Amino acid sequence: MITFPPELVHLLRKAARAAVLTGAGISQESGLRTFRDAQAGLWVQYRPEELATPRAFASTPKLVWDWYAHRRRAARGAQPNAGHYALVEMEKKVPNFTLITQNVDGLHHLAGSKKILELHGNILNVRCSQCGTFADDWSEETEEVPRCKKCNGLLRPNVVWFEESLPREQLEAAVRAARNCQVFFSIGTSGVVQPAAALAHAARNEGAVVVEINADPTPLTPNVDFAFHGKSGEILPELVKTVWG
Ligand code: OAD
């Protein structure tokens, strides 16, 4: 049982505008590895930061394709956890609520959140690396990377890689939500990847109360108003119950 500070409970009860940024940690209790966790099996020898780049795809497309195919299988088999569902409840209670996620696993959609900004795309979708056309069906287990039916370009996951730009409209909407909110949550993210990591600071500079929920302290922790360290799948449902239950 967690005791939440009364001033936070009071603030949330009255809040008209909230923004939430989530990272891989919120999906950890759904059985998905976080981005920077040690990799398993075949993939132990590779660093995620070195696979998730346009350069890696240009030089070793099959390796990068296979890594995403492996993660796509995991994402397809995963179910939302209590943390995802608590955010669905929060969206119902706060009139102006924006969920910003760096996750590519689609679990917020599956849980039933409505207003979601996916800053890093969605691993379940695949598009052509040349012409951008989305593929409806493709074979995961081919010798070669599958190709676009329209232009024969190599297919790639519809995610944002390191060194690529974030989708502009989504990013602008995320910055607006961070600047306008009264309460900003940073949940399950290591806070080391820009520009997502800067959102908490943007919110704070405009006077929002910043709350962190993470398994461990992060570089953001010294700059937040409230930090709760533990599992988001346990802390978030308790918070929602305490405030609105
Ligand atoms: P990271 O893997 O960097 O960080 C995951 C965070 O979740 C860590 O701070 C953990 O302490 C925390 N965590 C783990 N389990 C948790 C739990 N059960 N409850 C709460 N917190 C938990 O993942 P991200 O911050 O999401 O982008 O990484 C950001 C981006 O880096 C990724 O989206 C990826 C990479 O660039 C792309 O691939 C485009």
mmCIF file of C-alpha atoms and ligand atoms in Angstrom:
data_model
loop_
_atom_site.group_PDB
_atom_site.id
_atom_site.type_symbol
_atom_site.label_atom_id
_atom_site.label_comp_id
_atom_site.label_asym_id
_atom_site.label_seq_id
_atom_site.Cartn_x
_atom_site.Cartn_y
_atom_site.Cartn_z
ATOM 1 C CA MET A 1 0.000 0.000 0.000
ATOM 2 C CA ILE A 2 1.502 3.315 -1.078
ATOM 3 C CA THR A 3 0.697 6.568 0.646
ATOM 4 C CA PHE A 4 0.488 9.381 -1.860
ATOM 5 C CA PRO A 5 1.106 12.965 -0.700
ATOM 6 C CA PRO A 6 -2.288 14.694 -0.109
ATOM 7 C CA GLU A 7 -1.235 17.714 -2.200
ATOM 8 C CA LEU A 8 -0.700 15.448 -5.229
ATOM 9 C CA VAL A 9 -4.028 13.669 -4.677
ATOM 10 C CA HIS A 10 -5.824 17.009 -4.366
ATOM 11 C CA LEU A 11 -4.110 18.427 -7.451
ATOM 12 C CA LEU A 12 -5.017 15.404 -9.579
ATOM 13 C CA ARG A 13 -8.636 15.448 -8.432
ATOM 14 C CA LYS A 14 -8.969 19.029 -9.636
ATOM 15 C CA ALA A 15 -6.712 18.778 -12.694
ATOM 16 C CA ALA A 16 -8.238 19.754 -16.027
ATOM 17 C CA ARG A 17 -5.104 19.164 -18.103
ATOM 18 C CA ALA A 18 -2.592 16.327 -17.759
ATOM 19 C CA ALA A 19 0.072 14.875 -20.024
ATOM 20 C CA VAL A 20 1.778 11.527 -19.630
ATOM 21 C CA LEU A 21 4.985 10.330 -21.267
ATOM 22 C CA THR A 22 5.585 6.590 -21.212
ATOM 23 C CA GLY A 23 8.615 4.502 -22.092
ATOM 24 C CA ALA A 24 9.468 0.831 -22.323
ATOM 25 C CA GLY A 25 9.207 0.348 -18.530
ATOM 26 C CA ILE A 26 5.405 0.482 -18.590
ATOM 27 C CA SER A 27 5.375 -2.599 -20.845
ATOM 28 C CA GLN A 28 7.918 -4.517 -18.786
ATOM 29 C CA GLU A 29 5.163 -6.163 -16.732
ATOM 30 C CA SER A 30 3.542 -7.282 -20.000
ATOM 31 C CA GLY A 31 6.625 -9.411 -20.523
ATOM 32 C CA LEU A 32 8.374 -7.104 -22.997
ATOM 33 C CA ARG A 33 12.019 -6.261 -22.484
ATOM 34 C CA THR A 34 12.846 -2.600 -22.025
ATOM 35 C CA PHE A 35 14.937 -1.015 -24.747
ATOM 36 C CA ARG A 36 18.167 -0.909 -22.774
ATOM 37 C CA ASP A 37 17.772 -4.200 -20.909
ATOM 38 C CA ALA A 38 20.299 -6.874 -21.686
ATOM 39 C CA GLN A 39 19.125 -8.755 -24.767
ATOM 40 C CA ALA A 40 18.437 -12.452 -24.762
ATOM 41 C CA GLY A 41 19.413 -15.476 -26.825
ATOM 42 C CA LEU A 42 20.860 -14.853 -30.254
ATOM 43 C CA TRP A 43 20.710 -11.113 -29.750
ATOM 44 C CA VAL A 44 22.963 -10.911 -26.675
ATOM 45 C CA GLN A 45 25.939 -9.884 -28.773
ATOM 46 C CA TYR A 46 24.224 -6.787 -30.276
ATOM 47 C CA ARG A 47 23.521 -3.411 -28.691
ATOM 48 C CA PRO A 48 20.008 -2.104 -29.467
ATOM 49 C CA GLU A 49 21.415 1.367 -30.181
ATOM 50 C CA GLU A 50 23.529 -0.140 -32.952
ATOM 51 C CA LEU A 51 20.679 -2.068 -34.583
ATOM 52 C CA ALA A 52 18.086 0.701 -34.524
ATOM 53 C CA THR A 53 19.757 2.948 -37.103
ATOM 54 C CA PRO A 54 19.389 3.634 -40.842
ATOM 55 C CA ARG A 55 23.095 2.859 -41.174
ATOM 56 C CA ALA A 56 22.683 -0.625 -39.709
ATOM 57 C CA PHE A 57 19.739 -1.276 -42.049
ATOM 58 C CA ALA A 58 21.761 -0.091 -45.067
ATOM 59 C CA SER A 59 24.719 -2.338 -44.269
ATOM 60 C CA THR A 60 23.024 -5.401 -42.713
ATOM 61 C CA PRO A 61 19.311 -5.201 -43.633
ATOM 62 C CA LYS A 62 18.549 -8.841 -42.848
ATOM 63 C CA LEU A 63 20.047 -8.610 -39.365
ATOM 64 C CA VAL A 64 17.994 -5.502 -38.548
ATOM 65 C CA TRP A 65 14.835 -7.007 -40.121
ATOM 66 C CA ASP A 66 15.248 -10.192 -38.069
ATOM 67 C CA TRP A 67 15.719 -8.245 -34.831
ATOM 68 C CA TYR A 68 12.484 -6.354 -35.436
ATOM 69 C CA ALA A 69 10.673 -9.540 -36.542
ATOM 70 C CA HIS A 70 11.710 -11.075 -33.214
ATOM 71 C CA ARG A 71 10.483 -8.029 -31.258
ATOM 72 C CA ARG A 72 7.298 -7.850 -33.365
ATOM 73 C CA ARG A 73 6.468 -11.427 -32.412
ATOM 74 C CA ALA A 74 6.918 -10.534 -28.736
ATOM 75 C CA ALA A 75 4.753 -7.403 -29.098
ATOM 76 C CA ARG A 76 2.005 -9.347 -30.908
ATOM 77 C CA GLY A 77 1.897 -11.895 -28.089
ATOM 78 C CA ALA A 78 1.789 -9.295 -25.290
ATOM 79 C CA GLN A 79 -1.240 -8.012 -23.411
ATOM 80 C CA PRO A 80 -1.599 -4.641 -21.649
ATOM 81 C CA ASN A 81 -0.975 -4.690 -17.890
ATOM 82 C CA ALA A 82 -2.535 -2.850 -14.944
ATOM 83 C CA GLY A 83 -0.373 0.231 -15.652
ATOM 84 C CA HIS A 84 -1.766 0.616 -19.194
ATOM 85 C CA TYR A 85 -5.322 0.164 -17.878
ATOM 86 C CA ALA A 86 -4.819 2.733 -15.099
ATOM 87 C CA LEU A 87 -3.950 5.306 -17.776
ATOM 88 C CA VAL A 88 -7.196 4.476 -19.601
ATOM 89 C CA GLU A 89 -9.030 5.316 -16.345
ATOM 90 C CA MET A 90 -7.030 8.510 -15.886
ATOM 91 C CA GLU A 91 -8.015 9.620 -19.402
ATOM 92 C CA LYS A 92 -11.687 9.255 -18.427
ATOM 93 C CA LYS A 93 -11.231 11.440 -15.332
ATOM 94 C CA VAL A 94 -9.062 14.299 -16.621
ATOM 95 C CA PRO A 95 -10.925 16.395 -19.202
ATOM 96 C CA ASN A 96 -7.871 17.282 -21.292
ATOM 97 C CA PHE A 97 -5.542 14.299 -21.230
ATOM 98 C CA THR A 98 -2.711 13.479 -23.640
ATOM 99 C CA LEU A 99 -0.783 10.235 -23.633
ATOM 100 C CA ILE A 100 2.620 10.538 -25.294
ATOM 101 C CA THR A 101 4.516 7.309 -25.781
ATOM 102 C CA GLN A 102 7.947 6.310 -26.980
ATOM 103 C CA ASN A 103 6.782 2.713 -27.116
ATOM 104 C CA VAL A 104 6.271 0.983 -30.429
ATOM 105 C CA ASP A 105 4.360 -2.024 -29.053
ATOM 106 C CA GLY A 106 0.794 -0.698 -29.507
ATOM 107 C CA LEU A 107 -0.240 -1.767 -25.969
ATOM 108 C CA HIS A 108 -1.790 1.604 -25.052
ATOM 109 C CA HIS A 109 -4.138 1.238 -28.054
ATOM 110 C CA LEU A 110 -4.941 -2.313 -27.097
ATOM 111 C CA ALA A 111 -5.721 -1.248 -23.503
ATOM 112 C CA GLY A 112 -8.208 1.337 -24.803
ATOM 113 C CA SER A 113 -6.446 4.708 -24.415
ATOM 114 C CA LYS A 114 -7.896 7.143 -26.956
ATOM 115 C CA LYS A 115 -5.663 10.189 -27.380
ATOM 116 C CA ILE A 116 -2.218 8.727 -28.019
ATOM 117 C CA LEU A 117 0.804 10.333 -29.632
ATOM 118 C CA GLU A 118 3.198 7.609 -30.786
ATOM 119 C CA LEU A 119 6.494 9.466 -31.090
ATOM 120 C CA HIS A 120 8.530 6.477 -32.253
ATOM 121 C CA GLY A 121 6.003 4.783 -34.561
ATOM 122 C CA ASN A 122 4.553 1.297 -34.228
ATOM 123 C CA ILE A 123 6.483 -1.928 -34.652
ATOM 124 C CA LEU A 124 3.377 -3.811 -35.798
ATOM 125 C CA ASN A 125 3.327 -1.818 -39.055
ATOM 126 C CA VAL A 126 5.775 -2.239 -41.912
ATOM 127 C CA ARG A 127 6.478 0.188 -44.751
ATOM 128 C CA CYS A 128 8.727 0.446 -47.779
ATOM 129 C CA SER A 129 12.123 1.993 -47.057
ATOM 130 C CA GLN A 130 12.066 3.583 -50.545
ATOM 131 C CA CYS A 131 8.559 4.800 -51.383
ATOM 132 C CA GLY A 132 7.002 4.703 -47.886
ATOM 133 C CA THR A 133 3.994 2.579 -48.914
ATOM 134 C CA PHE A 134 2.636 0.511 -46.028
ATOM 135 C CA ALA A 135 2.597 -3.269 -46.521
ATOM 136 C CA ASP A 136 -0.588 -5.224 -45.673
ATOM 137 C CA ASP A 137 1.027 -8.611 -45.595
ATOM 138 C CA TRP A 138 4.556 -9.888 -45.748
ATOM 139 C CA SER A 139 6.413 -13.018 -44.844
ATOM 140 C CA GLU A 140 8.493 -12.805 -41.652
ATOM 141 C CA GLU A 141 10.545 -15.945 -42.221
ATOM 142 C CA THR A 142 12.130 -15.295 -45.609
ATOM 143 C CA GLU A 143 15.789 -15.734 -46.606
ATOM 144 C CA GLU A 144 15.879 -12.102 -47.715
ATOM 145 C CA VAL A 145 14.222 -8.969 -46.383
ATOM 146 C CA PRO A 146 10.708 -8.855 -47.943
ATOM 147 C CA ARG A 147 10.196 -6.277 -50.685
ATOM 148 C CA CYS A 148 7.585 -3.649 -51.513
ATOM 149 C CA LYS A 149 4.952 -4.845 -53.998
ATOM 150 C CA LYS A 150 4.868 -1.414 -55.600
ATOM 151 C CA CYS A 151 8.523 -0.422 -56.094
ATOM 152 C CA ASN A 152 10.521 -3.471 -54.962
ATOM 153 C CA GLY A 153 12.259 -1.478 -52.208
ATOM 154 C CA LEU A 154 13.167 -3.239 -48.959
ATOM 155 C CA LEU A 155 10.454 -3.280 -46.294
ATOM 156 C CA ARG A 156 11.289 -1.906 -42.839
ATOM 157 C CA PRO A 157 9.462 -1.481 -39.525
ATOM 158 C CA ASN A 158 7.415 1.698 -39.165
ATOM 159 C CA VAL A 159 9.498 2.967 -36.247
ATOM 160 C CA VAL A 160 11.764 5.942 -35.769
ATOM 161 C CA TRP A 161 15.428 4.964 -35.676
ATOM 162 C CA PHE A 162 18.272 6.852 -34.039
ATOM 163 C CA GLU A 163 19.354 9.698 -36.376
ATOM 164 C CA GLU A 164 15.856 9.901 -37.924
ATOM 165 C CA SER A 165 13.376 12.687 -37.246
ATOM 166 C CA LEU A 166 10.272 12.173 -35.195
ATOM 167 C CA PRO A 167 6.873 12.597 -36.875
ATOM 168 C CA ARG A 168 6.468 16.364 -36.871
ATOM 169 C CA GLU A 169 2.780 16.698 -36.071
ATOM 170 C CA GLN A 170 2.973 14.213 -33.210
ATOM 171 C CA LEU A 171 6.013 15.914 -31.744
ATOM 172 C CA GLU A 172 4.443 19.363 -31.983
ATOM 173 C CA ALA A 173 1.275 18.096 -30.334
ATOM 174 C CA ALA A 174 3.379 16.494 -27.575
ATOM 175 C CA VAL A 175 5.248 19.749 -26.919
ATOM 176 C CA ARG A 176 1.946 21.652 -26.815
ATOM 177 C CA ALA A 177 0.464 19.145 -24.355
ATOM 178 C CA ALA A 178 3.578 19.317 -22.141
ATOM 179 C CA ARG A 179 3.563 23.118 -22.112
ATOM 180 C CA ASN A 180 -0.157 23.360 -21.374
ATOM 181 C CA CYS A 181 -0.629 20.706 -18.745
ATOM 182 C CA GLN A 182 -0.979 21.189 -14.991
ATOM 183 C CA VAL A 183 0.482 17.767 -14.203
ATOM 184 C CA PHE A 184 3.077 15.882 -16.254
ATOM 185 C CA PHE A 185 3.906 12.222 -15.647
ATOM 186 C CA SER A 186 7.131 10.558 -16.809
ATOM 187 C CA ILE A 187 6.552 6.811 -16.550
ATOM 188 C CA GLY A 188 8.940 3.920 -17.202
ATOM 189 C CA THR A 189 11.390 5.865 -19.294
ATOM 190 C CA SER A 190 15.107 6.236 -18.750
ATOM 191 C CA GLY A 191 14.796 9.815 -19.973
ATOM 192 C CA VAL A 192 17.980 9.697 -21.991
ATOM 193 C CA VAL A 193 16.552 9.982 -25.505
ATOM 194 C CA GLN A 194 15.741 13.426 -26.886
ATOM 195 C CA PRO A 195 13.480 15.115 -27.711
ATOM 196 C CA ALA A 196 11.054 13.034 -25.650
ATOM 197 C CA ALA A 197 13.171 13.506 -22.540
ATOM 198 C CA ALA A 198 12.954 17.305 -22.851
ATOM 199 C CA LEU A 199 9.153 17.236 -22.523
ATOM 200 C CA ALA A 200 9.253 16.957 -18.733
ATOM 201 C CA HIS A 201 11.498 20.017 -18.557
ATOM 202 C CA ALA A 202 9.216 21.939 -20.941
ATOM 203 C CA ALA A 203 6.261 21.117 -18.688
ATOM 204 C CA ARG A 204 8.113 22.174 -15.554
ATOM 205 C CA ASN A 205 9.284 25.452 -17.103
ATOM 206 C CA GLU A 206 5.631 26.325 -17.753
ATOM 207 C CA GLY A 207 4.703 25.613 -14.145
ATOM 208 C CA ALA A 208 3.410 22.036 -14.306
ATOM 209 C CA VAL A 209 3.899 19.650 -11.418
ATOM 210 C CA VAL A 210 6.118 16.796 -12.653
ATOM 211 C CA VAL A 211 5.677 13.254 -11.352
ATOM 212 C CA GLU A 212 8.015 10.373 -12.104
ATOM 213 C CA ILE A 213 7.114 6.694 -11.819
ATOM 214 C CA ASN A 214 10.039 4.390 -12.524
ATOM 215 C CA ALA A 215 11.598 1.205 -11.208
ATOM 216 C CA ASP A 216 14.786 3.193 -10.433
ATOM 217 C CA PRO A 217 15.938 6.794 -10.170
ATOM 218 C CA THR A 218 16.747 8.418 -13.537
ATOM 219 C CA PRO A 219 18.561 11.593 -14.666
ATOM 220 C CA LEU A 220 15.160 13.327 -14.406
ATOM 221 C CA THR A 221 14.590 12.397 -10.745
ATOM 222 C CA PRO A 222 16.368 15.426 -9.180
ATOM 223 C CA ASN A 223 14.099 17.726 -11.210
ATOM 224 C CA VAL A 224 10.688 16.271 -10.414
ATOM 225 C CA ASP A 225 8.182 17.295 -7.758
ATOM 226 C CA PHE A 226 7.186 13.741 -6.857
ATOM 227 C CA ALA A 227 9.071 10.520 -7.589
ATOM 228 C CA PHE A 228 7.706 7.027 -6.977
ATOM 229 C CA HIS A 229 10.137 4.191 -7.437
ATOM 230 C CA GLY A 230 8.647 0.783 -8.126
ATOM 231 C CA LYS A 231 6.592 -0.972 -10.774
ATOM 232 C CA SER A 232 4.253 1.217 -12.803
ATOM 233 C CA GLY A 233 1.809 -1.709 -12.978
ATOM 234 C CA GLU A 234 1.452 -1.466 -9.195
ATOM 235 C CA ILE A 235 1.885 2.272 -8.518
ATOM 236 C CA LEU A 236 -0.453 3.597 -11.241
ATOM 237 C CA PRO A 237 -3.550 1.552 -10.300
ATOM 238 C CA GLU A 238 -3.073 2.511 -6.635
ATOM 239 C CA LEU A 239 -2.744 6.167 -7.546
ATOM 240 C CA VAL A 240 -5.890 6.094 -9.698
ATOM 241 C CA LYS A 241 -7.785 4.308 -6.917
ATOM 242 C CA THR A 242 -6.622 6.794 -4.281
ATOM 243 C CA VAL A 243 -7.490 9.847 -6.383
ATOM 244 C CA TRP A 244 -10.697 8.788 -8.145
ATOM 245 C CA GLY A 245 -11.662 5.439 -6.635
HETATM 246 P P1 OAD B 1 14.721 2.295 -21.629
HETATM 247 O O1 OAD B 1 14.974 0.828 -21.825
HETATM 248 O O2 OAD B 1 15.816 3.254 -21.896
HETATM 249 O O3 OAD B 1 14.247 2.566 -20.137
HETATM 250 C C1 OAD B 1 13.245 1.815 -19.509
HETATM 251 C C2 OAD B 1 12.992 2.424 -18.153
HETATM 252 O O4 OAD B 1 11.926 1.710 -17.554
HETATM 253 C C3 OAD B 1 14.187 2.343 -17.191
HETATM 254 O O5 OAD B 1 14.382 3.637 -16.641
HETATM 255 C C4 OAD B 1 13.724 1.349 -16.117
HETATM 256 O O6 OAD B 1 14.204 1.697 -14.828
HETATM 257 C C5 OAD B 1 12.224 1.508 -16.184
HETATM 258 N N1 OAD B 1 11.457 0.313 -15.772
HETATM 259 C C6 OAD B 1 11.735 -0.991 -15.983
HETATM 260 N N2 OAD B 1 10.754 -1.774 -15.519
HETATM 261 C C7 OAD B 1 9.805 -0.951 -15.003
HETATM 262 C C8 OAD B 1 8.529 -1.147 -14.380
HETATM 263 N N3 OAD B 1 8.007 -2.364 -14.204
HETATM 264 N N4 OAD B 1 7.849 -0.041 -13.963
HETATM 265 C C9 OAD B 1 8.359 1.186 -14.123
HETATM 266 N N5 OAD B 1 9.540 1.433 -14.723
HETATM 267 C C10 OAD B 1 10.261 0.388 -15.153
HETATM 268 O O7 OAD B 1 13.435 2.645 -22.493
HETATM 269 P P2 OAD B 1 12.894 4.046 -22.972
HETATM 270 O O8 OAD B 1 13.149 5.125 -21.993
HETATM 271 O O9 OAD B 1 11.497 3.818 -23.434
HETATM 272 O O10 OAD B 1 13.454 4.403 -29.290
HETATM 273 O O11 OAD B 1 13.793 4.301 -24.246
HETATM 274 C C11 OAD B 1 13.521 5.421 -25.015
HETATM 275 C C12 OAD B 1 13.781 5.157 -26.442
HETATM 276 O O12 OAD B 1 15.152 4.793 -26.585
HETATM 277 C C13 OAD B 1 13.073 3.941 -27.017
HETATM 278 O O13 OAD B 1 11.751 4.247 -27.400
HETATM 279 C C14 OAD B 1 13.927 3.631 -28.210
HETATM 280 C C15 OAD B 1 15.301 4.174 -27.827
HETATM 281 O O14 OAD B 1 15.698 5.183 -28.658
HETATM 282 C C16 OAD B 1 13.424 3.806 -30.508
HETATM 283 O O15 OAD B 1 13.704 2.648 -30.720
HETATM 284 C C17 OAD B 1 12.995 4.704 -31.588
#
